[in-house]
Short mmCIF file of C-alpha atoms in Angstrom, two decimals:
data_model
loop_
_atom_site.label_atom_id
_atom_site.label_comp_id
_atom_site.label_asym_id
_atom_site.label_seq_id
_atom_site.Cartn_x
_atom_site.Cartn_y
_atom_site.Cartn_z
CA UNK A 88 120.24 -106.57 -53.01
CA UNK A 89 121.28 -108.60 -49.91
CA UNK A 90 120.11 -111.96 -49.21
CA UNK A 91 121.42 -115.51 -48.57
CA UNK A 92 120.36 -118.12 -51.47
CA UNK A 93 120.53 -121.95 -51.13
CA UNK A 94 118.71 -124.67 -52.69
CA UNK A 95 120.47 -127.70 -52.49
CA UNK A 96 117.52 -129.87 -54.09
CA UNK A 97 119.39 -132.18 -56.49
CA UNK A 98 117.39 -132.19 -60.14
CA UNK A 99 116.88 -135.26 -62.14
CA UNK A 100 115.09 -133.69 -65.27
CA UNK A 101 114.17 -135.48 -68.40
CA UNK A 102 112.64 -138.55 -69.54
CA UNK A 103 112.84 -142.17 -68.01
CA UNK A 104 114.94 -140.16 -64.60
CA UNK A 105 112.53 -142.52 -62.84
CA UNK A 106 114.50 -144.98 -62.83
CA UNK A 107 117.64 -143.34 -61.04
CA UNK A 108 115.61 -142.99 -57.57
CA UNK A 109 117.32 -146.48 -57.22
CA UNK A 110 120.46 -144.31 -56.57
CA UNK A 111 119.13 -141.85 -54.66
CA UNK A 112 117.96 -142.98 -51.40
CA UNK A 113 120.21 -145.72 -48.94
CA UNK A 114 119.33 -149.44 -49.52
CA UNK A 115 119.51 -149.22 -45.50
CA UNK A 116 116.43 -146.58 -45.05
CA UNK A 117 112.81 -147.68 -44.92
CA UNK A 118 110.70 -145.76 -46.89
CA UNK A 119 107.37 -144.49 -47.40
CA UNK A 120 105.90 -144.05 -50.69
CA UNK A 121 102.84 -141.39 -50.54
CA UNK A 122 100.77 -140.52 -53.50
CA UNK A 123 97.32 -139.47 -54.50
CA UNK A 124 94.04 -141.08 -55.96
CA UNK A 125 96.01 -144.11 -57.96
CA UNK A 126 96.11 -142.38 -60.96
CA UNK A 127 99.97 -143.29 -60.55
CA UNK A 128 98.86 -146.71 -61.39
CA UNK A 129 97.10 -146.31 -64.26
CA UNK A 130 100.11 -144.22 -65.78
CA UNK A 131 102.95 -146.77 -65.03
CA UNK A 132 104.55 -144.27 -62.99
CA UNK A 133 103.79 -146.60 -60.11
CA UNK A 134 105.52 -149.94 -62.07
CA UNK A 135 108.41 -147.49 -62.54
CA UNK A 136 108.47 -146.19 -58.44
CA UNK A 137 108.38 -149.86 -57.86
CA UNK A 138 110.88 -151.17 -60.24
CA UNK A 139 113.37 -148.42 -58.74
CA UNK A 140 112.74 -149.61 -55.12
CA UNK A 141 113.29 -153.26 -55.68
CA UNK A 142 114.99 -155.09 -52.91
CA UNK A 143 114.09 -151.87 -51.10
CA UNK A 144 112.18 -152.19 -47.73
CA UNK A 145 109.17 -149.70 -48.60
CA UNK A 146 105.32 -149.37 -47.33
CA UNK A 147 103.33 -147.09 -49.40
CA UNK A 148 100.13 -144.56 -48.16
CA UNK A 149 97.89 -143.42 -51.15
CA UNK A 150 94.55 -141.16 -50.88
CA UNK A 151 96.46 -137.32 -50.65
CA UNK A 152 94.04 -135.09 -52.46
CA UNK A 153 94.44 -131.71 -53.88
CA UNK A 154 94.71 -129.14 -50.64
CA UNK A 155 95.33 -132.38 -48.24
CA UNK A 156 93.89 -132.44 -45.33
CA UNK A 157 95.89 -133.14 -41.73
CA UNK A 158 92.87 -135.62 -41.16
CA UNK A 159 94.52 -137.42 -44.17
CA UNK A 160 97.97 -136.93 -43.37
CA UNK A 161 98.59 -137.68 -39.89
CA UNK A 162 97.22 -141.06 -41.00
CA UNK A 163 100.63 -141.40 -42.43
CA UNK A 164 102.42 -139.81 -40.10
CA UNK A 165 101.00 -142.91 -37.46
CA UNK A 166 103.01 -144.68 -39.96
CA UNK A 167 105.82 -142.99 -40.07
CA UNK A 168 106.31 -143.10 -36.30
CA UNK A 169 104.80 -146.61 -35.29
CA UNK A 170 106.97 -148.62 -38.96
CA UNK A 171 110.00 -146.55 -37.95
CA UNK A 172 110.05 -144.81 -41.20
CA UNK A 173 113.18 -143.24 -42.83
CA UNK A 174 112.50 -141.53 -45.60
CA UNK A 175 109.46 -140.09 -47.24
CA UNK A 176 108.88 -140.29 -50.74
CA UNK A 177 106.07 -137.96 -52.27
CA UNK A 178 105.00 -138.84 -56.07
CA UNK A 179 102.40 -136.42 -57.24
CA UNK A 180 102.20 -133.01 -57.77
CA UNK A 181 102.52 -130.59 -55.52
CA UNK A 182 99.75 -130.98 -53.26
CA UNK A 183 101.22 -134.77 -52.29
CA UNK A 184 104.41 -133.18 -51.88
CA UNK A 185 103.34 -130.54 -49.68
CA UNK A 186 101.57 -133.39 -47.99
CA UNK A 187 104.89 -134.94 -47.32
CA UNK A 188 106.61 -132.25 -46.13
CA UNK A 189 104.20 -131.75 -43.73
CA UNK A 190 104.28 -135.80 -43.07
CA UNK A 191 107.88 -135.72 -42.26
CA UNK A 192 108.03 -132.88 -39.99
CA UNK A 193 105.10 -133.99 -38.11
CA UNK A 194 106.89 -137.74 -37.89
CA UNK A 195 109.46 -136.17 -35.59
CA UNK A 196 107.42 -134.10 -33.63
CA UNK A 197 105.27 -134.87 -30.23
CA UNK A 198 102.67 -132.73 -30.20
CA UNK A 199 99.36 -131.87 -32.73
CA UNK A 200 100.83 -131.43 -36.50
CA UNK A 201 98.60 -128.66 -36.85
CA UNK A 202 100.88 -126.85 -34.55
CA UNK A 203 103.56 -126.45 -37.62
CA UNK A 204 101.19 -124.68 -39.73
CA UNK A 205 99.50 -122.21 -37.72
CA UNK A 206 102.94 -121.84 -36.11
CA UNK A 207 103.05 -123.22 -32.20
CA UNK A 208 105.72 -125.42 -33.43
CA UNK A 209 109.07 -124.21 -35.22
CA UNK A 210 110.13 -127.10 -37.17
CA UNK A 211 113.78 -128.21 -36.13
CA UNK A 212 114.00 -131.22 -38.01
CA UNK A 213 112.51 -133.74 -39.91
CA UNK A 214 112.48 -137.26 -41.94
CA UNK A 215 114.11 -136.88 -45.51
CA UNK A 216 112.32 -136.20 -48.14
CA UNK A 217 112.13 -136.58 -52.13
CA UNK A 218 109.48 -136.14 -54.54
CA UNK A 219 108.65 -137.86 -58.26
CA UNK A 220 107.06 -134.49 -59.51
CA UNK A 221 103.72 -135.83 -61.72
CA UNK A 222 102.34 -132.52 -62.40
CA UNK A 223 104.22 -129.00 -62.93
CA UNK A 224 102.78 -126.03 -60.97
CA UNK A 225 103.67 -125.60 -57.60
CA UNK A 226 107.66 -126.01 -57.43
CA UNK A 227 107.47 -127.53 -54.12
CA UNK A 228 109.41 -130.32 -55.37
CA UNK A 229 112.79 -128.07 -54.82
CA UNK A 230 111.61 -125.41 -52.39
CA UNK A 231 111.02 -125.46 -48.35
CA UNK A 232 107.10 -124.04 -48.96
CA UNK A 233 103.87 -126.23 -47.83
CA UNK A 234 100.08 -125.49 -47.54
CA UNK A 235 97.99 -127.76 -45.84
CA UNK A 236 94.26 -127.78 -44.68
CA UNK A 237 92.44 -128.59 -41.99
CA UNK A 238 88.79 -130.36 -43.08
CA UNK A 239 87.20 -129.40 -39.62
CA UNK A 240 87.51 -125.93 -39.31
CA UNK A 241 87.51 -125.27 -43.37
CA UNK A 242 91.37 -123.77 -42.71
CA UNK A 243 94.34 -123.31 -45.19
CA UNK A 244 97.39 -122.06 -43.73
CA UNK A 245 100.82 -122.00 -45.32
CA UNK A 246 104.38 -123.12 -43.82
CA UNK A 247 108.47 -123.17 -44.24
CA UNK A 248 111.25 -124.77 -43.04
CA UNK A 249 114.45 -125.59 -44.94
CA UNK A 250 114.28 -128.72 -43.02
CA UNK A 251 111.32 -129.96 -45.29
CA UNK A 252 113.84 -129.15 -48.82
CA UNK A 253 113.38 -132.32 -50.92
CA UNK A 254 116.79 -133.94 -51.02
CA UNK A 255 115.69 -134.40 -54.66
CA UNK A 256 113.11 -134.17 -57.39
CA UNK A 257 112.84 -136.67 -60.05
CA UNK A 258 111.29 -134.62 -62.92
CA UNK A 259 110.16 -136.57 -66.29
CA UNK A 260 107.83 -134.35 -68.65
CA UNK A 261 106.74 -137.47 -70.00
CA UNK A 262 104.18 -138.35 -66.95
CA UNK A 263 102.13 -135.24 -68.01
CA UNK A 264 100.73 -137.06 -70.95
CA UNK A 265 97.93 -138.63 -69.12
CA UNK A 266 96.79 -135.65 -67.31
CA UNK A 267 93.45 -134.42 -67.37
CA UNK A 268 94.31 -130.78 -69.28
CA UNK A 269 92.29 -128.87 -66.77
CA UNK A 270 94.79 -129.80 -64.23
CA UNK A 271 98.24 -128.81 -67.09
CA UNK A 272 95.80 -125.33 -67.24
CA UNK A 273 96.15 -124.78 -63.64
CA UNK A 274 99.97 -125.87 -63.46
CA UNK A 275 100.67 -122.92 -66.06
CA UNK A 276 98.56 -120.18 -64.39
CA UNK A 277 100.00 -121.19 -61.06
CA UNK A 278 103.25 -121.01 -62.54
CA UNK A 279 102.29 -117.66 -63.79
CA UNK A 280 101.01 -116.01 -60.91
CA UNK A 281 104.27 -117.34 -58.23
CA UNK A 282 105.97 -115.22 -60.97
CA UNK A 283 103.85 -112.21 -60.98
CA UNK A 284 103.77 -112.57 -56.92
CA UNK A 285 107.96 -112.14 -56.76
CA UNK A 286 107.57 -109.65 -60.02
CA UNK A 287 104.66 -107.51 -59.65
CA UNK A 288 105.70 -104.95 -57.34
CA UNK A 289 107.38 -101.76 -58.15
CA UNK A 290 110.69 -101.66 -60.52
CA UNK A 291 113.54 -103.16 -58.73
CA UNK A 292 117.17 -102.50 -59.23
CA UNK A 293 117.94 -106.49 -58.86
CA UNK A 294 118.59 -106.67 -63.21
CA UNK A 295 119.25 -110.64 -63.16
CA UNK A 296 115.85 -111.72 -61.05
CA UNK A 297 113.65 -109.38 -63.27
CA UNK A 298 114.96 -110.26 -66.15
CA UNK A 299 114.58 -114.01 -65.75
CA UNK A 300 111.19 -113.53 -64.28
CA UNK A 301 110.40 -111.43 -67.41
CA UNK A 302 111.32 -115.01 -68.81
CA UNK A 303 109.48 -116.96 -67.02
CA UNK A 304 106.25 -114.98 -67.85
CA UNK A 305 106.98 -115.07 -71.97
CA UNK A 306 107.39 -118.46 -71.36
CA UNK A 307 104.53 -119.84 -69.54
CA UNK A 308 102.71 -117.50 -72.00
CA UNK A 309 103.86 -118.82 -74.86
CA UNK A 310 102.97 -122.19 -73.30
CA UNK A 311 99.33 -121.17 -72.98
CA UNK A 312 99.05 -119.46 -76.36
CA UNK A 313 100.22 -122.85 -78.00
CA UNK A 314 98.09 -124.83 -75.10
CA UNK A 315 96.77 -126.85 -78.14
CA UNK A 316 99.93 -127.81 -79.67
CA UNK A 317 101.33 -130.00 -76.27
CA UNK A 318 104.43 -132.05 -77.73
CA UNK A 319 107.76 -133.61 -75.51
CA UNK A 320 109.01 -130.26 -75.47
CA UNK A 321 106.20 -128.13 -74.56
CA UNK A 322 105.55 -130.29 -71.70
CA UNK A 323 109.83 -129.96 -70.61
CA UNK A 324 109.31 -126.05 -70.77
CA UNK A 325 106.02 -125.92 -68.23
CA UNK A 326 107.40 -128.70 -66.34
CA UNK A 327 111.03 -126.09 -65.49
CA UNK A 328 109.37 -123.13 -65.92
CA UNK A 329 107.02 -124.03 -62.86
CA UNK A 330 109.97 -125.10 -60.55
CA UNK A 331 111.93 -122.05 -61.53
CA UNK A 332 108.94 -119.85 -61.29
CA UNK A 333 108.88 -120.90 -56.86
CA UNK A 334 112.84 -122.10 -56.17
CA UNK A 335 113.32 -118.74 -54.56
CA UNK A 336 115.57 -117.68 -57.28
CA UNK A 337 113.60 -114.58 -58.50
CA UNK A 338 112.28 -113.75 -55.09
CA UNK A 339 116.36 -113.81 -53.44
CA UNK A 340 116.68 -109.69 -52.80
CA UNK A 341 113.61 -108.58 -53.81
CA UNK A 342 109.98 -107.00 -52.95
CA UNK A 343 107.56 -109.74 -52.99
CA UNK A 344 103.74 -109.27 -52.74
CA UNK A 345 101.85 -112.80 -52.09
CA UNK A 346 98.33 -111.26 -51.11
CA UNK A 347 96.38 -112.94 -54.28
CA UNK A 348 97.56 -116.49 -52.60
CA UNK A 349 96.60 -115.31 -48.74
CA UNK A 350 93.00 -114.42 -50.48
CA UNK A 351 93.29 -117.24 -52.75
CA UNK A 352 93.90 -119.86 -49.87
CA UNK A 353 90.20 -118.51 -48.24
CA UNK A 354 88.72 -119.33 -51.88
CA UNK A 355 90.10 -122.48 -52.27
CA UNK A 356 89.37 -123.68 -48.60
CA UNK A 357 86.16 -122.19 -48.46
CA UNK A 358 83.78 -122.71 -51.73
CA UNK A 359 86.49 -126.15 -52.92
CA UNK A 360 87.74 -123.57 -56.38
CA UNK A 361 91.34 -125.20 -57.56
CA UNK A 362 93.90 -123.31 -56.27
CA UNK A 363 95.20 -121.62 -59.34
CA UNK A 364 91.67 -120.92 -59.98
CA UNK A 365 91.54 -119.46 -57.23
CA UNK A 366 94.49 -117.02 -57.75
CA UNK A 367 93.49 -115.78 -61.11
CA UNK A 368 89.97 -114.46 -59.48
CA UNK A 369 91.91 -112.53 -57.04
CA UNK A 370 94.62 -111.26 -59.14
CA UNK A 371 93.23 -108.84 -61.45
CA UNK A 372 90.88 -107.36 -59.11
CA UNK A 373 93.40 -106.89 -56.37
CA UNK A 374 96.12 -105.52 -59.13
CA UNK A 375 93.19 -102.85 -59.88
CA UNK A 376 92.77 -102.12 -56.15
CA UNK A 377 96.37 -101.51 -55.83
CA UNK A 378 97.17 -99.71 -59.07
CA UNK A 379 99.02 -96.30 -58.03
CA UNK A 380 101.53 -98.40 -56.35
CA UNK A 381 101.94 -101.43 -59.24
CA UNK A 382 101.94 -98.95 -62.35
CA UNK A 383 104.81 -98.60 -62.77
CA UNK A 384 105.85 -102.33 -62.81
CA UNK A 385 102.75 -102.65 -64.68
CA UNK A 386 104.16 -100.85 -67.67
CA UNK A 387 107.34 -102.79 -67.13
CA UNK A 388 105.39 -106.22 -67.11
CA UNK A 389 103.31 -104.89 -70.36
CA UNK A 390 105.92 -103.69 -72.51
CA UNK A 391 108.67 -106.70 -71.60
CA UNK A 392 106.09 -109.34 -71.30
CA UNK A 393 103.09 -108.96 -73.48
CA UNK A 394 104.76 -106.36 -76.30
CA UNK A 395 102.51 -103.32 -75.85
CA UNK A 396 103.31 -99.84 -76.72
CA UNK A 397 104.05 -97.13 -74.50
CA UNK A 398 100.68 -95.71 -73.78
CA UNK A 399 98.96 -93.19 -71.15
CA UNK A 400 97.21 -96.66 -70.16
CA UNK A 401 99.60 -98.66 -70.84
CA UNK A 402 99.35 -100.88 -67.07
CA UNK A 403 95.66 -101.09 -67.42
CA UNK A 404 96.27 -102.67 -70.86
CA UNK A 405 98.50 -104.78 -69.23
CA UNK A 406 95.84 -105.62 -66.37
CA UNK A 407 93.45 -106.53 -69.79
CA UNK A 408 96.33 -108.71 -71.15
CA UNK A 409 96.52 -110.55 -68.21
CA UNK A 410 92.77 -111.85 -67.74
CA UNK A 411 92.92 -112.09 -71.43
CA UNK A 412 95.11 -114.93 -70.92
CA UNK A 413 93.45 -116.42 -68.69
CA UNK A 414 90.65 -116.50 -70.36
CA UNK A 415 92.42 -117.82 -73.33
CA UNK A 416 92.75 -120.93 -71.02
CA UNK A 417 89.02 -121.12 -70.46
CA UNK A 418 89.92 -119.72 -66.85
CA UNK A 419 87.54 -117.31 -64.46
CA UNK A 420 88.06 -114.42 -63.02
CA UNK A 421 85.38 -114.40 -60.85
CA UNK A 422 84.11 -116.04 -58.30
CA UNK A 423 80.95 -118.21 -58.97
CA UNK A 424 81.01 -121.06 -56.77
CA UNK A 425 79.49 -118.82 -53.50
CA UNK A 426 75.85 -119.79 -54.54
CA UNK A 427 73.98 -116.44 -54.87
CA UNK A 428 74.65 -114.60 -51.72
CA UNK A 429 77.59 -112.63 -52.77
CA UNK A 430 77.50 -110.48 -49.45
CA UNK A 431 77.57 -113.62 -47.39
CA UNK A 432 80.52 -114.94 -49.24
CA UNK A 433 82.43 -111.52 -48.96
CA UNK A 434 81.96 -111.68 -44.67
CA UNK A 435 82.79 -115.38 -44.78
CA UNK A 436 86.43 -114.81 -46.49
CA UNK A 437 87.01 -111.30 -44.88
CA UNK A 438 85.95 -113.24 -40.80
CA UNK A 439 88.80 -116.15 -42.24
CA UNK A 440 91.50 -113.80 -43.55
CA UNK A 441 90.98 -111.88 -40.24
CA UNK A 442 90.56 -115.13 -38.15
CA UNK A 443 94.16 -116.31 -39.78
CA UNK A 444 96.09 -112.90 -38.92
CA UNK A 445 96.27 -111.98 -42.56
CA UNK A 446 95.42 -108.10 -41.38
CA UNK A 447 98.23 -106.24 -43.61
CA UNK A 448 99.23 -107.70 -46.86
CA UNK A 449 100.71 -107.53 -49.95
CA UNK A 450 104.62 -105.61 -50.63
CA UNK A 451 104.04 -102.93 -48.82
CA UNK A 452 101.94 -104.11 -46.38
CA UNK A 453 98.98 -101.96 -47.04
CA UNK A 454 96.26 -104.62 -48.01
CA UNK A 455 94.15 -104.39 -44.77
CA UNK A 456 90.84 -105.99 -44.55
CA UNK A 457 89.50 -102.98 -46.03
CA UNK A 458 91.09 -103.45 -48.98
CA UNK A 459 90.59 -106.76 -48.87
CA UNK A 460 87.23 -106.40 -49.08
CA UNK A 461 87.31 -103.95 -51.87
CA UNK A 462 89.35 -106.56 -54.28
CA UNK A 463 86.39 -108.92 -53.13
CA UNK A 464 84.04 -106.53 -54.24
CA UNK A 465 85.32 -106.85 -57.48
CA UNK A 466 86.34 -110.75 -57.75
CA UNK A 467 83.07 -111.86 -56.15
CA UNK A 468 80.58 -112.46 -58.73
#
């Protein structure tokens, strides 16, 4: 283990928190609320942002939809620059906060914010940030990850910075009672597979980070296996367990793998599948693909995590267990939404991931495009 850990995101967890953003942010900044499709409005979560911010000198920007665009955001970003905006304030989940962090770096920057993403432009610095977290799944309210898209050319690339770290995350379980549950069934699977993606590798000597991953896992799927039974503290549990899952905790001196979200991204941007869909039609298939190096952690994730016996099969069992669950959640694991042309669909992802550099992935960086295509084989329908 060597690595260098920071996350200096300060946590307001718990219900009415809302209402400390008042103390958060200097009466002397101007700010800029950003949020989705209204649904804020409709939940009072707005009436509380607003309460907060009183004698405040805010502007808001709504209309950030899941996988937002840069068409969308640089909208705001004209804001940012031409109001002489001084702090960005993302309530939403995480693609709005992703949004923002994109917003804010792009605010201080000259050129084309699609620069930062596909990685012309190193982000140096950029407008403070917090987020009102509305939906669990992501943990990009307390970590320096982003994924945008581009509507134009059908792209979704992923960036970084520390400069983009939320100066806080305001983080009331209570907002989650008005969401649709198709969206609390993709928070828990995205949890579950930023887990598996910092987990499923091969055994690790680093005892503290698999052991709360192992955790994290028995939570989230206890949280699914009780999906039916949502009460205040079922909806506290997903809520942390989806920022601890991506805080960069578990991942600090470890293997990590991250191909099913690389693939995933190509799903998502091409054929419009939700993101955590999206992952949990890549994963098993690409776990398959690269069993002799996984089986081991396999058994590890099977016996810790689900309770199976040893067994001669025991990581394909676990490989079972997994889509099991998600199809406990009413979840795919294939691809459906190519139309009928699943040859056609195959090229199409395999010309993007090669198009987007993503030639060697996974741990071990053995996941070319020919085994790219193989998992694809399998996860295309």
């Amino acid at each position: 283990m060597k690595f260098s850990y920071v996350n200096p995101t300060l946590i307001q967890f718990g219900q009415e928190q809302i209402a400390s953003l008042t103390d958060l942010i200097a009466k002397d900044q101007k700010v800029l609320v950003v949020y989705g499709g209204g649904s804020i409005k409709k939940n009072g979560v707005y009436d509380q942002v607003a309460a907060a911010l009183e004698g405040f000198d805010w502007v808001e920007f709504s209309g950030v939809g899941a996988n937002p665009t840069i068409e969308v955001l640089d909208q705001a970003v004209k804001i940012c620059k031409e109001q002489g905006i001084d702090f960005v304030l993302g309530v939403g989940g995480g693609s709005v906060i992703d949004g923002v962090k994109y917003i804010a770096a792009s605010a201080v920057y000259d050129g084309e914010g699609w620069d930062i993403p596909t990685g012309k432009h190193t982000i140096t610095s950029a407008l403070p940030i917090g987020a009102i977290l509305t939906l669990p799944a992501t943990g990009s309210e307390s970590n320096q990850n982003s994924v945008v898209s581009k509507e134009a050319t059908k792209q979704k690339l992923p960036f970084a910075s520390p400069e983009v770290l939320p100066k806080f995350a305001i983080m009331d379980p209570d907002v989650m009672k008005t969401l649709p549950q198709r969206q609390l069934v993709n928070g828990l699977v995205d949890a579950w597979v930023h887990t598996c993606e910092q987990y499923l590798t091969f055994p690790e000597t680093a005892l503290v980070q698999e052991g709360y991953a192992e955790a994290l896992l028995r939570t989230l799927k206890t949280l699914g296996d009780n999906f039916e039974n949502q009460d205040d503290a079922w909806r506290a549990n997903l809520m942390w367990a989806a920022n601890q899952a991506l805080n960069g905790l578990i991942g600090s001196g470890v293997s990590q793998d991250w191909a099913t979200h690389m693939i995933g991204h190509e799903l998502t941007a091409a054929y419009g599948v939700d993101h955590a869909r999206s992952l949990a039609i890549v994963q098993p298939s690409l776990l398959r693909n690269q069993f002799a190096v996984k089986k081991a952690k396999l058994e590890q994730m099977g016996k810790n995590v689900f309770g199976l016996e040893q067994s001669d099969d025991l990581a394909e069992k676990t490989i079972l267990a997994i889509e099991a669950f998600y199809h406990s959640l009413d979840v795919a694991t294939q691809l459906t939404e190519h139309g009928d042309d699943k040859a056609a669909a195959i090229d199409n992802i395999i010309g993007k991931l090669e198009a987007h550099g993503m030639l060697a992935l996974g741990e071990n960086q053995a996941i070319t495009l020919k085994e790219s295509r193989e998992i694809l084989e399998q996860a295309v329908a």
